[in-house]
mmCIF file of C-alpha atoms and ligand atoms in Angstrom:
data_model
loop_
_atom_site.group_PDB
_atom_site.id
_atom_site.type_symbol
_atom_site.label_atom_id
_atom_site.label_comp_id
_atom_site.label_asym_id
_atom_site.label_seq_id
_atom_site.Cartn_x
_atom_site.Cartn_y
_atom_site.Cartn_z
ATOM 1 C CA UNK A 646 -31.190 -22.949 21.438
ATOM 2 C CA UNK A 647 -31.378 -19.422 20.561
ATOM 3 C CA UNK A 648 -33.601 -17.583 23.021
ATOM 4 C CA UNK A 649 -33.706 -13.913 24.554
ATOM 5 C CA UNK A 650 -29.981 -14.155 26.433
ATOM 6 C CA UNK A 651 -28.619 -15.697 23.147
ATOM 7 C CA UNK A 652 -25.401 -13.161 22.333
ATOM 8 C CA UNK A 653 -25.694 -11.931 18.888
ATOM 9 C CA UNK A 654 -22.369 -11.601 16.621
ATOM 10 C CA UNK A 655 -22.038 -10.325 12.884
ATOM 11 C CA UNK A 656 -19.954 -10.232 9.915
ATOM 12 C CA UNK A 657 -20.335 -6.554 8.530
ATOM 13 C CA UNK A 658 -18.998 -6.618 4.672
ATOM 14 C CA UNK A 659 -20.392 -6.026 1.161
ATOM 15 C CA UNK A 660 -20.303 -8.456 -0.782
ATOM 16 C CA UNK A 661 -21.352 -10.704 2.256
ATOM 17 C CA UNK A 662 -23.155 -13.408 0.889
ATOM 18 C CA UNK A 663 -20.322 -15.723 0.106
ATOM 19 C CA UNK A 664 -18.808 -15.324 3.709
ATOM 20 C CA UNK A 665 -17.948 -18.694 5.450
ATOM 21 C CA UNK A 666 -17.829 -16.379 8.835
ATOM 22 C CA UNK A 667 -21.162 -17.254 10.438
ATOM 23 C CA UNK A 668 -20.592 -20.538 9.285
ATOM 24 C CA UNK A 669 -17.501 -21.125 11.147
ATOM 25 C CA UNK A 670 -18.379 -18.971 14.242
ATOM 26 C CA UNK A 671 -21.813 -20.899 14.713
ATOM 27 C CA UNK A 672 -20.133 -24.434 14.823
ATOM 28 C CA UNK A 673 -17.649 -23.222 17.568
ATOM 29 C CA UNK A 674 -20.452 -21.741 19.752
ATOM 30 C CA UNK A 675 -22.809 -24.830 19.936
ATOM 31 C CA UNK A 676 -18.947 -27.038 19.936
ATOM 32 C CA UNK A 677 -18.394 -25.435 23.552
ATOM 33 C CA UNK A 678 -22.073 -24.438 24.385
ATOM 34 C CA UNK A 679 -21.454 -21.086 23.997
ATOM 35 C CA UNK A 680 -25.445 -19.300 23.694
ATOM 36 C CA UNK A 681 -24.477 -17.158 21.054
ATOM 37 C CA UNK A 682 -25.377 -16.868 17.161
ATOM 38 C CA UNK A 683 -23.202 -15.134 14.036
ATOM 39 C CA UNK A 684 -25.646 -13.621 10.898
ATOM 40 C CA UNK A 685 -24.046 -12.078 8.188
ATOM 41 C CA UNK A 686 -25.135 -8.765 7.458
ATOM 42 C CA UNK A 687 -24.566 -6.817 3.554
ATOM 43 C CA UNK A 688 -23.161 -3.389 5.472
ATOM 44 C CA UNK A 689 -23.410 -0.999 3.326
ATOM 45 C CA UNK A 690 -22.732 1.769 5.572
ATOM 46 C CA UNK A 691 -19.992 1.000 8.111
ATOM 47 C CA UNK A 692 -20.679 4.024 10.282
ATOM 48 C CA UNK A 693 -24.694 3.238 10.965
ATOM 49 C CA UNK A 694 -23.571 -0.667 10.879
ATOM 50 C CA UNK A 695 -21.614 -0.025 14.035
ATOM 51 C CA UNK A 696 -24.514 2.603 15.695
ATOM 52 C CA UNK A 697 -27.266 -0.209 14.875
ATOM 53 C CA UNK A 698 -24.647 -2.629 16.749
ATOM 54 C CA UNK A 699 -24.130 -0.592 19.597
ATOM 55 C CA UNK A 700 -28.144 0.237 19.783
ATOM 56 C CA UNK A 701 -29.131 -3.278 19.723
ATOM 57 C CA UNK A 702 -26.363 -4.129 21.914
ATOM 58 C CA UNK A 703 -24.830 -7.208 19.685
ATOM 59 C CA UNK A 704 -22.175 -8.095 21.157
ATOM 60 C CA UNK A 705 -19.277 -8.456 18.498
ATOM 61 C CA UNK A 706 -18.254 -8.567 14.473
ATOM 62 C CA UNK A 707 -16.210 -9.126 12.207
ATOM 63 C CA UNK A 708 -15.483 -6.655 9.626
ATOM 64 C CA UNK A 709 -14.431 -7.628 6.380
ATOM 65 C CA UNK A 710 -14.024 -5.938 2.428
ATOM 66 C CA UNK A 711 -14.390 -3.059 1.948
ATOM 67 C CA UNK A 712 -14.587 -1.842 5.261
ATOM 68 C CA UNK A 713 -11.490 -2.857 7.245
ATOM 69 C CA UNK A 714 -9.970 0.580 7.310
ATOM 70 C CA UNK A 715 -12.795 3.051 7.056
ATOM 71 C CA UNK A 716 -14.272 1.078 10.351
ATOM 72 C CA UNK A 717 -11.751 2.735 12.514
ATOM 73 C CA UNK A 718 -12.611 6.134 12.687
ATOM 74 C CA UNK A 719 -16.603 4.559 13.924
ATOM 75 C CA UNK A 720 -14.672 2.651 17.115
ATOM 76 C CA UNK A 721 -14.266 4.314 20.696
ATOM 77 C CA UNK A 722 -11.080 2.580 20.926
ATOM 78 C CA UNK A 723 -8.858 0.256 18.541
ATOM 79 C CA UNK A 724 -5.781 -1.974 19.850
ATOM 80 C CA UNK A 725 -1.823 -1.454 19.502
ATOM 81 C CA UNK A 726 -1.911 -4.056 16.417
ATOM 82 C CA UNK A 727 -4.731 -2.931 14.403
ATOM 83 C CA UNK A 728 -3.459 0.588 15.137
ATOM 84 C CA UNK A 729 -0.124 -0.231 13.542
ATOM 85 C CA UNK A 730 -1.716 -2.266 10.597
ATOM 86 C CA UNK A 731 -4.450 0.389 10.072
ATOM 87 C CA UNK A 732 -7.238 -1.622 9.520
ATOM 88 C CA UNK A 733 -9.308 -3.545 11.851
ATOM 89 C CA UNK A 734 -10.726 -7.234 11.137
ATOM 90 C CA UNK A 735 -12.808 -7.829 14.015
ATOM 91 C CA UNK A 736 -14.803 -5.912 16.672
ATOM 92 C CA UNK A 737 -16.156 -5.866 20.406
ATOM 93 C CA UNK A 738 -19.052 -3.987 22.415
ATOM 94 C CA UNK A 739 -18.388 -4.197 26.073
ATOM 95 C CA UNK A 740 -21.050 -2.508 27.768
ATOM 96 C CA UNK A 741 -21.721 -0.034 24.740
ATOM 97 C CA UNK A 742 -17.740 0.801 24.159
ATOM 98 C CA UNK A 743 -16.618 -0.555 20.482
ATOM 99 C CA UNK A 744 -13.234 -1.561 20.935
ATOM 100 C CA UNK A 745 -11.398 -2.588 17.272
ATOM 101 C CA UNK A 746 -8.741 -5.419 16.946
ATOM 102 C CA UNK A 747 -6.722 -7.361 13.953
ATOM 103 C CA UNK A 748 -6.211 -10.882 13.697
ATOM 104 C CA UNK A 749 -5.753 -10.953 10.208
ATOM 105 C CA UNK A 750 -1.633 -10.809 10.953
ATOM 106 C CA UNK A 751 -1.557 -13.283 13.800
ATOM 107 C CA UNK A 752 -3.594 -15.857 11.753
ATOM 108 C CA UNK A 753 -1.185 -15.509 8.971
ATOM 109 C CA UNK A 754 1.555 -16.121 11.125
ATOM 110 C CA UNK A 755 -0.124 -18.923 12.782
ATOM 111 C CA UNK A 756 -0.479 -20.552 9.319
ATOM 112 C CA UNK A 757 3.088 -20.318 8.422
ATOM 113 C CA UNK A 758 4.534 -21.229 11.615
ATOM 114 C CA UNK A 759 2.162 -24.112 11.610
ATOM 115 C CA UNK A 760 4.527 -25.176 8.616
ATOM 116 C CA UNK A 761 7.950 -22.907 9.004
ATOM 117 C CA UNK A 762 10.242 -20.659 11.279
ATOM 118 C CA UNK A 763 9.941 -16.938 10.238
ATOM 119 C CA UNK A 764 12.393 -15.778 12.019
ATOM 120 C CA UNK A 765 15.362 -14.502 9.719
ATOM 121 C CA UNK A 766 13.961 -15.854 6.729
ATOM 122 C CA UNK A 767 13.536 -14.292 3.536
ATOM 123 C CA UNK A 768 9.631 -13.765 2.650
ATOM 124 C CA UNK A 769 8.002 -12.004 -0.435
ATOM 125 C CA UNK A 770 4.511 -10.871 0.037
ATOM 126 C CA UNK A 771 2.578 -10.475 -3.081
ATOM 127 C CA UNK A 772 -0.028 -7.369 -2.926
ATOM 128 C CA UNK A 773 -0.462 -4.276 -1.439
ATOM 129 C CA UNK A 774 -3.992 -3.931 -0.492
ATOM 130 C CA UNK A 775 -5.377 -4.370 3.653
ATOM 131 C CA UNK A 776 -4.088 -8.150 3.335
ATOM 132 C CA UNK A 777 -0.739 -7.318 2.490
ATOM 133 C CA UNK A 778 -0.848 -4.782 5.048
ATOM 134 C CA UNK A 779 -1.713 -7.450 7.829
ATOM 135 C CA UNK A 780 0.451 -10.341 5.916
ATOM 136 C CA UNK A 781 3.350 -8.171 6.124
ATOM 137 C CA UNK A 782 2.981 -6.617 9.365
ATOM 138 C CA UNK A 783 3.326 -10.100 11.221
ATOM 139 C CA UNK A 784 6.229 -11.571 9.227
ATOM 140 C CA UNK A 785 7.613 -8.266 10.234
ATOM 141 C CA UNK A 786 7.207 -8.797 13.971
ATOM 142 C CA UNK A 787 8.377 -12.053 13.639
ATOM 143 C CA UNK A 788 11.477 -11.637 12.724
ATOM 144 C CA UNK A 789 11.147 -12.151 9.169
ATOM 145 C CA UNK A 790 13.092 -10.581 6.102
ATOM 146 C CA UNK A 791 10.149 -8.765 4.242
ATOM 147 C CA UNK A 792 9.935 -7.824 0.445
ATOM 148 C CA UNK A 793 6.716 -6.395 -0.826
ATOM 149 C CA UNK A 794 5.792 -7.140 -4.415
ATOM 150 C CA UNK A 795 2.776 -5.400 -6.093
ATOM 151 C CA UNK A 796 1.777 -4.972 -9.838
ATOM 152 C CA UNK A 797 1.079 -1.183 -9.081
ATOM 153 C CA UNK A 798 4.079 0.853 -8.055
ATOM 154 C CA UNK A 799 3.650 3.205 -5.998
ATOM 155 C CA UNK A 800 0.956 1.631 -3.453
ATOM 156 C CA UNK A 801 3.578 -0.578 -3.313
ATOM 157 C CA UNK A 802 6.592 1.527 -2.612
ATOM 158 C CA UNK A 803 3.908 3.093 0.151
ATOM 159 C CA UNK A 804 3.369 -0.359 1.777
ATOM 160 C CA UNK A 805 6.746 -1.400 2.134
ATOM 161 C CA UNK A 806 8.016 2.362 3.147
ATOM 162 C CA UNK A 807 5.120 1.728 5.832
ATOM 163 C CA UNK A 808 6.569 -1.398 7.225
ATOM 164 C CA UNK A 809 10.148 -1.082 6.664
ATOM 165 C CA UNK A 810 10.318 -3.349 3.706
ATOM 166 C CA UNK A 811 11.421 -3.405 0.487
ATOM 167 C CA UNK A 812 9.929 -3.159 -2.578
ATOM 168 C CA UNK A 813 10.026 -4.686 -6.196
ATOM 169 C CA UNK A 814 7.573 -4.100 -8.991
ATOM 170 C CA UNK A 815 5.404 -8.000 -9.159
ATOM 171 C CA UNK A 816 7.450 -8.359 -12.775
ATOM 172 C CA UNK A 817 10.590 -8.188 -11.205
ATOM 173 C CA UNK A 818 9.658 -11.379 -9.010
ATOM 174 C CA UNK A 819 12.685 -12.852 -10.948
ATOM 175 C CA UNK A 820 14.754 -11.332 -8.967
ATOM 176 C CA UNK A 821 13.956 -12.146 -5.586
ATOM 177 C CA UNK A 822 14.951 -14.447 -3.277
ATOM 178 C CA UNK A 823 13.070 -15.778 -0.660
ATOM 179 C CA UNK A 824 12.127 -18.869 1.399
ATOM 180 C CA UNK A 825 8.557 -17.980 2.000
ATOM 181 C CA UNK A 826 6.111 -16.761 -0.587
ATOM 182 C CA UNK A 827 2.906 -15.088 0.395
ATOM 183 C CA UNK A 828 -0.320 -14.315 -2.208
ATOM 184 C CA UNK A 829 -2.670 -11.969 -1.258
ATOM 185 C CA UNK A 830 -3.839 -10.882 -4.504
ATOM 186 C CA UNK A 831 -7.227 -11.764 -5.489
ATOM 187 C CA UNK A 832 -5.002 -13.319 -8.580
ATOM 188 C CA UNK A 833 -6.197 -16.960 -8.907
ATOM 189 C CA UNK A 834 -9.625 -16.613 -6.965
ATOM 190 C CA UNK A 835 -12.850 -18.025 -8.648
ATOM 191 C CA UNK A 836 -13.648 -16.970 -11.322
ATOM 192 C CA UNK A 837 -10.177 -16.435 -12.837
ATOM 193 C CA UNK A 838 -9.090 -19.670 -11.590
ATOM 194 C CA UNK A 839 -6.263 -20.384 -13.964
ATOM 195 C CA UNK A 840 -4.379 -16.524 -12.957
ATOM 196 C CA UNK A 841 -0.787 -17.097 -11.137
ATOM 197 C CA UNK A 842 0.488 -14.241 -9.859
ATOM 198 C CA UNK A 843 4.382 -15.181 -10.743
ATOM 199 C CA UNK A 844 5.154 -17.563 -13.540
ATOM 200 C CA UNK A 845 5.987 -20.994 -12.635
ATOM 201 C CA UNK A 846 9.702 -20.979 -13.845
ATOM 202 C CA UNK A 847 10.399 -18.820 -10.830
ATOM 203 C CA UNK A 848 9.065 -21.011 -8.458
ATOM 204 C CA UNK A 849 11.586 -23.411 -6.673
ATOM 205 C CA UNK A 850 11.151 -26.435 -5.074
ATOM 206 C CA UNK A 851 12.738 -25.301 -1.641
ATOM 207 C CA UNK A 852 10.257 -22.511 -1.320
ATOM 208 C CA UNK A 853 7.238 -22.421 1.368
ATOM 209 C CA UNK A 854 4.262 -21.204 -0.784
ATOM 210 C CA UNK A 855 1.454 -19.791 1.035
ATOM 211 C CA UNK A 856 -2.233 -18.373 -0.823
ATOM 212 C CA UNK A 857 -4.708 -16.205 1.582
ATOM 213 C CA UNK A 858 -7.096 -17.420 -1.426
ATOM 214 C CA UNK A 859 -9.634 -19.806 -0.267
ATOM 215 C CA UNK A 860 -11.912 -20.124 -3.156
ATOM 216 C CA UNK A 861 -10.705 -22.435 -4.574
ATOM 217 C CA UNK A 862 -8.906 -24.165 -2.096
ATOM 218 C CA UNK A 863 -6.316 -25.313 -4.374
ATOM 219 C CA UNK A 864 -5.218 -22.330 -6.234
ATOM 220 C CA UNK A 865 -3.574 -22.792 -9.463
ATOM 221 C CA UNK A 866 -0.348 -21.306 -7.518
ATOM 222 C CA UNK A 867 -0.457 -23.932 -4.864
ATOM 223 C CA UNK A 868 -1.138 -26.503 -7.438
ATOM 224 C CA UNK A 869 2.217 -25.925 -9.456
ATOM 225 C CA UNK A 870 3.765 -24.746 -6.215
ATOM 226 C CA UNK A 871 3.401 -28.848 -4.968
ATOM 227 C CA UNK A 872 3.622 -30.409 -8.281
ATOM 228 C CA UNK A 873 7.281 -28.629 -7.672
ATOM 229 C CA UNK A 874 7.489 -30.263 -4.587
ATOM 230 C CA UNK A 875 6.802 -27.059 -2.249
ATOM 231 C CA UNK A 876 5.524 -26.948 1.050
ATOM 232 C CA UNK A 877 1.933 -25.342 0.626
ATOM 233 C CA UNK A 878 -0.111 -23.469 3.133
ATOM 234 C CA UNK A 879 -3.966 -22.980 1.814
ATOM 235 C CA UNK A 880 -6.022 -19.951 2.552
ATOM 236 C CA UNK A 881 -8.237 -21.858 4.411
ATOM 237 C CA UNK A 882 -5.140 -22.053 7.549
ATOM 238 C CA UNK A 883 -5.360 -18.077 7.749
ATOM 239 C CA UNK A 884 -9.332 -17.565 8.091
ATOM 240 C CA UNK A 885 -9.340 -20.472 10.779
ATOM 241 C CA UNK A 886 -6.437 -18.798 12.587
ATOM 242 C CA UNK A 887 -7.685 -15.455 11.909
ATOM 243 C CA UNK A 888 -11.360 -16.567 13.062
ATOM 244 C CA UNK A 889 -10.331 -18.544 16.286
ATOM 245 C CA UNK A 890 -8.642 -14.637 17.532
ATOM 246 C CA UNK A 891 -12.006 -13.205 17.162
ATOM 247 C CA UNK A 892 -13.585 -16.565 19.111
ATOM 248 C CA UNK A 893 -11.237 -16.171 21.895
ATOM 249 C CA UNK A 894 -11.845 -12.412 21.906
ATOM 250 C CA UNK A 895 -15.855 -12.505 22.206
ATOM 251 C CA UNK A 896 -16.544 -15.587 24.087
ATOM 252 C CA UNK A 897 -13.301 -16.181 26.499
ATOM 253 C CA UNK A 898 -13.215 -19.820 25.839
ATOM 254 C CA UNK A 899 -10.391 -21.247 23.450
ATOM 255 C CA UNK A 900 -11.377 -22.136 20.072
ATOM 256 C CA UNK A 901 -11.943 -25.061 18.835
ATOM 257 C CA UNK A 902 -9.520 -24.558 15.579
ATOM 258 C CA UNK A 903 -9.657 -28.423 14.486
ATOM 259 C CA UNK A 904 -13.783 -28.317 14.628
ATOM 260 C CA UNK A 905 -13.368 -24.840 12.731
ATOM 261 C CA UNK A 906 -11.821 -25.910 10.031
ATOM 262 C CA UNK A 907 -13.130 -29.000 9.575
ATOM 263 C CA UNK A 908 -16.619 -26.876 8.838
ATOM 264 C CA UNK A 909 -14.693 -24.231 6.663
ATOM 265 C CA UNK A 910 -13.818 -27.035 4.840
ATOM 266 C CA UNK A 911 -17.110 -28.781 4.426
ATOM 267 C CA UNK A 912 -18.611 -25.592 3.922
ATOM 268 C CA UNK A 913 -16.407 -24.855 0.785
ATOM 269 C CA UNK A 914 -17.158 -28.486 -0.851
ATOM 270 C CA UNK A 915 -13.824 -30.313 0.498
ATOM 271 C CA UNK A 916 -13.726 -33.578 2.107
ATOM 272 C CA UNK A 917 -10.594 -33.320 4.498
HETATM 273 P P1 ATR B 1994 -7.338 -6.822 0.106
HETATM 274 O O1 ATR B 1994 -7.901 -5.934 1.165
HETATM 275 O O2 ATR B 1994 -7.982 -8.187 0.081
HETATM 276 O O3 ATR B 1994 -5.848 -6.921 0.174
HETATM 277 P P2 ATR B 1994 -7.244 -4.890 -2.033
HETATM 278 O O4 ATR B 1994 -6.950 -3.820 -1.060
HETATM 279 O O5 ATR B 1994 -8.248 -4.633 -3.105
HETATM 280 O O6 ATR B 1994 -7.763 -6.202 -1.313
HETATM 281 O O7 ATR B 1994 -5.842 -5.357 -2.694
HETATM 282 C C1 ATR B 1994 -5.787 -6.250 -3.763
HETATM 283 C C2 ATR B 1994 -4.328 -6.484 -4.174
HETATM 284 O O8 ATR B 1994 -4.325 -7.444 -5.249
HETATM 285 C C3 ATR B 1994 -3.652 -5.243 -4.704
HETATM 286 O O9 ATR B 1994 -2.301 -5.257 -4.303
HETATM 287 C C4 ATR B 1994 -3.751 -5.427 -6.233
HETATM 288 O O10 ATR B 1994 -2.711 -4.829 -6.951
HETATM 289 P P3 ATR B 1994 -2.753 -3.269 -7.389
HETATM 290 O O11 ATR B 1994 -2.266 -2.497 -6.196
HETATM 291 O O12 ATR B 1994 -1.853 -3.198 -8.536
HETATM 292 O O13 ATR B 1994 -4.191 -2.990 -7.736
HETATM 293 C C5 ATR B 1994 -3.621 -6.922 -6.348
HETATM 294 N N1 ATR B 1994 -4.198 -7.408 -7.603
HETATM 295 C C6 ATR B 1994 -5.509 -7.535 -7.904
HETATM 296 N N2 ATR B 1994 -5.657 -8.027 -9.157
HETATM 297 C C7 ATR B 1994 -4.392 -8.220 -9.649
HETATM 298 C C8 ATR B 1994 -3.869 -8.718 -10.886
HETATM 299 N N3 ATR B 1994 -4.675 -9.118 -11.859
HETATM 300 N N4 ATR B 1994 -2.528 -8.788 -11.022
HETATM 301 C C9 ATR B 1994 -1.690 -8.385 -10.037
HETATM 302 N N5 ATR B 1994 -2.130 -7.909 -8.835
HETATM 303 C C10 ATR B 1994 -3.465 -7.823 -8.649
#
């Protein structure tokens, strides 16, 4: 029951309305009788967003496009990993002190391992944006062999000079090897639902392909990726992961992932 103790979370983003955040967060609360409540909130202005948190003293968002880097320089304090990634997904008032974190790169690697080793094996990451930046960062503290692929150049070349990486142009996809491919281009998302972001005929069946795109589920990628006979990882795996990090955070109590995505899921239209 939401009454005057109930603990008050957000999702801070614009566009908000499609987010699956609140959605997600709520089940797990009332799953382990947690009193607390997630609203999404169309931020337009990250800076007054996080004043009007601290003033009303909610207790914790997450932060999502386009404000995952410009958030940081609004925080009191931000952790090791979001430092290094340089963008935070997810934040926390203790006592009026906004601390910033990043789970984007542990739920990534929480997806693949959920499938795959990293360790010593080859991955491309398609994209340079904040998900690449978070994608790539974990495969890189795992152990893994990183190449960054992007369709513009030189944000690219930045990316993987960043992390240590290397870099191809997305065209030149051809000539990469890996074991584990990674999309985190919007390239497939509703409503350009038939986009791939590398042509079929350079897809093998040995590969692990992985989409951060969760709408739709099935991306046209993942759909020739297991008509190949791939190993697929859905974008759903990531939020979950991503989302039980900021449970754990806020409330203390281990998430209920299962529960989670079961609701993500549902929420998106998908039986199982
Ligand atoms: P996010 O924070 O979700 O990563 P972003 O910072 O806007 O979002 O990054 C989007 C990524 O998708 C970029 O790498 C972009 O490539 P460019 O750097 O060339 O813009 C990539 N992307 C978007 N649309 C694309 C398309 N049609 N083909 C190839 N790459 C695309």
């Amino acid at each position: 029951m939401i009454n005057s103790n109930t603990a008050i979370y957000a999702v801070l983003g614009d566009p908000i309305s499609h987010s699956l955040s609140p959605v997600m967060h709520n089940s797990a609360f009332s799953h382990v009788n947690y009193n607390g409540v997630s609203l999404a909130f169309r931020a337009k202005e990250i800076g007054k967003a996080i004043s009007g948190i601290k003033s009303l003293g909610i207790k914790g968002a997450a932060i999502t496009i386009p404000h995952k880097v410009s958030a940081m320089k609004f925080l009191d304090e931000v952790d090791d990993t979001a430092e290094k990634i340089g963008a935070v997904n997810t934040i926390i008032n203790r006592q009026g002190k906004i601390s910033g974190y990043n789970f984007d790169s542990v739920g990534a690697v929480r997806a693949v391992k959920d499938k795959t080793g990293i360790k010593n094996k080859s991955v491309a990451v398609l994209g340079a944006g904040g998900a690449a930046r978070a994608v790539g960062y974990g495969i890189i503290s795992e152990g893994g062999r990183l190449t960054i692929l992007n369709r513009t150049k030189d944000k690219g070349e930045k990316l993987a000079a960043d992390l240590g990486s290397e870099f191809y142009p997305l065209e030149d996809f051809k000539r990469v090897k890996c074991d584990i491919l990674i999309n985190t281009t919007s390239v497939g998302m509703e409503p350009n639902v038939d986009g791939i972001p590398v042509e079929k005929r350079h897809l093998n069946k040995g590969m692990i392909v992985m989409d951060i795109v969760y709408n739709p589920l099935r991306t046209r990628l993942l759909e020739v990726a297991e008509n190949m006979g791939c190993t697929t990882i859905d974008g759903v795996s990531m939020f979950v992961f991503q989302g039980a990090g900021q449970f754990e955070l806020w409330t203390g109590k281990k998430a209920p992932v299962d529960l989670m995505r079961k609701t993500v899921l549902k929420a998106l239209g998908c039986s199982s």
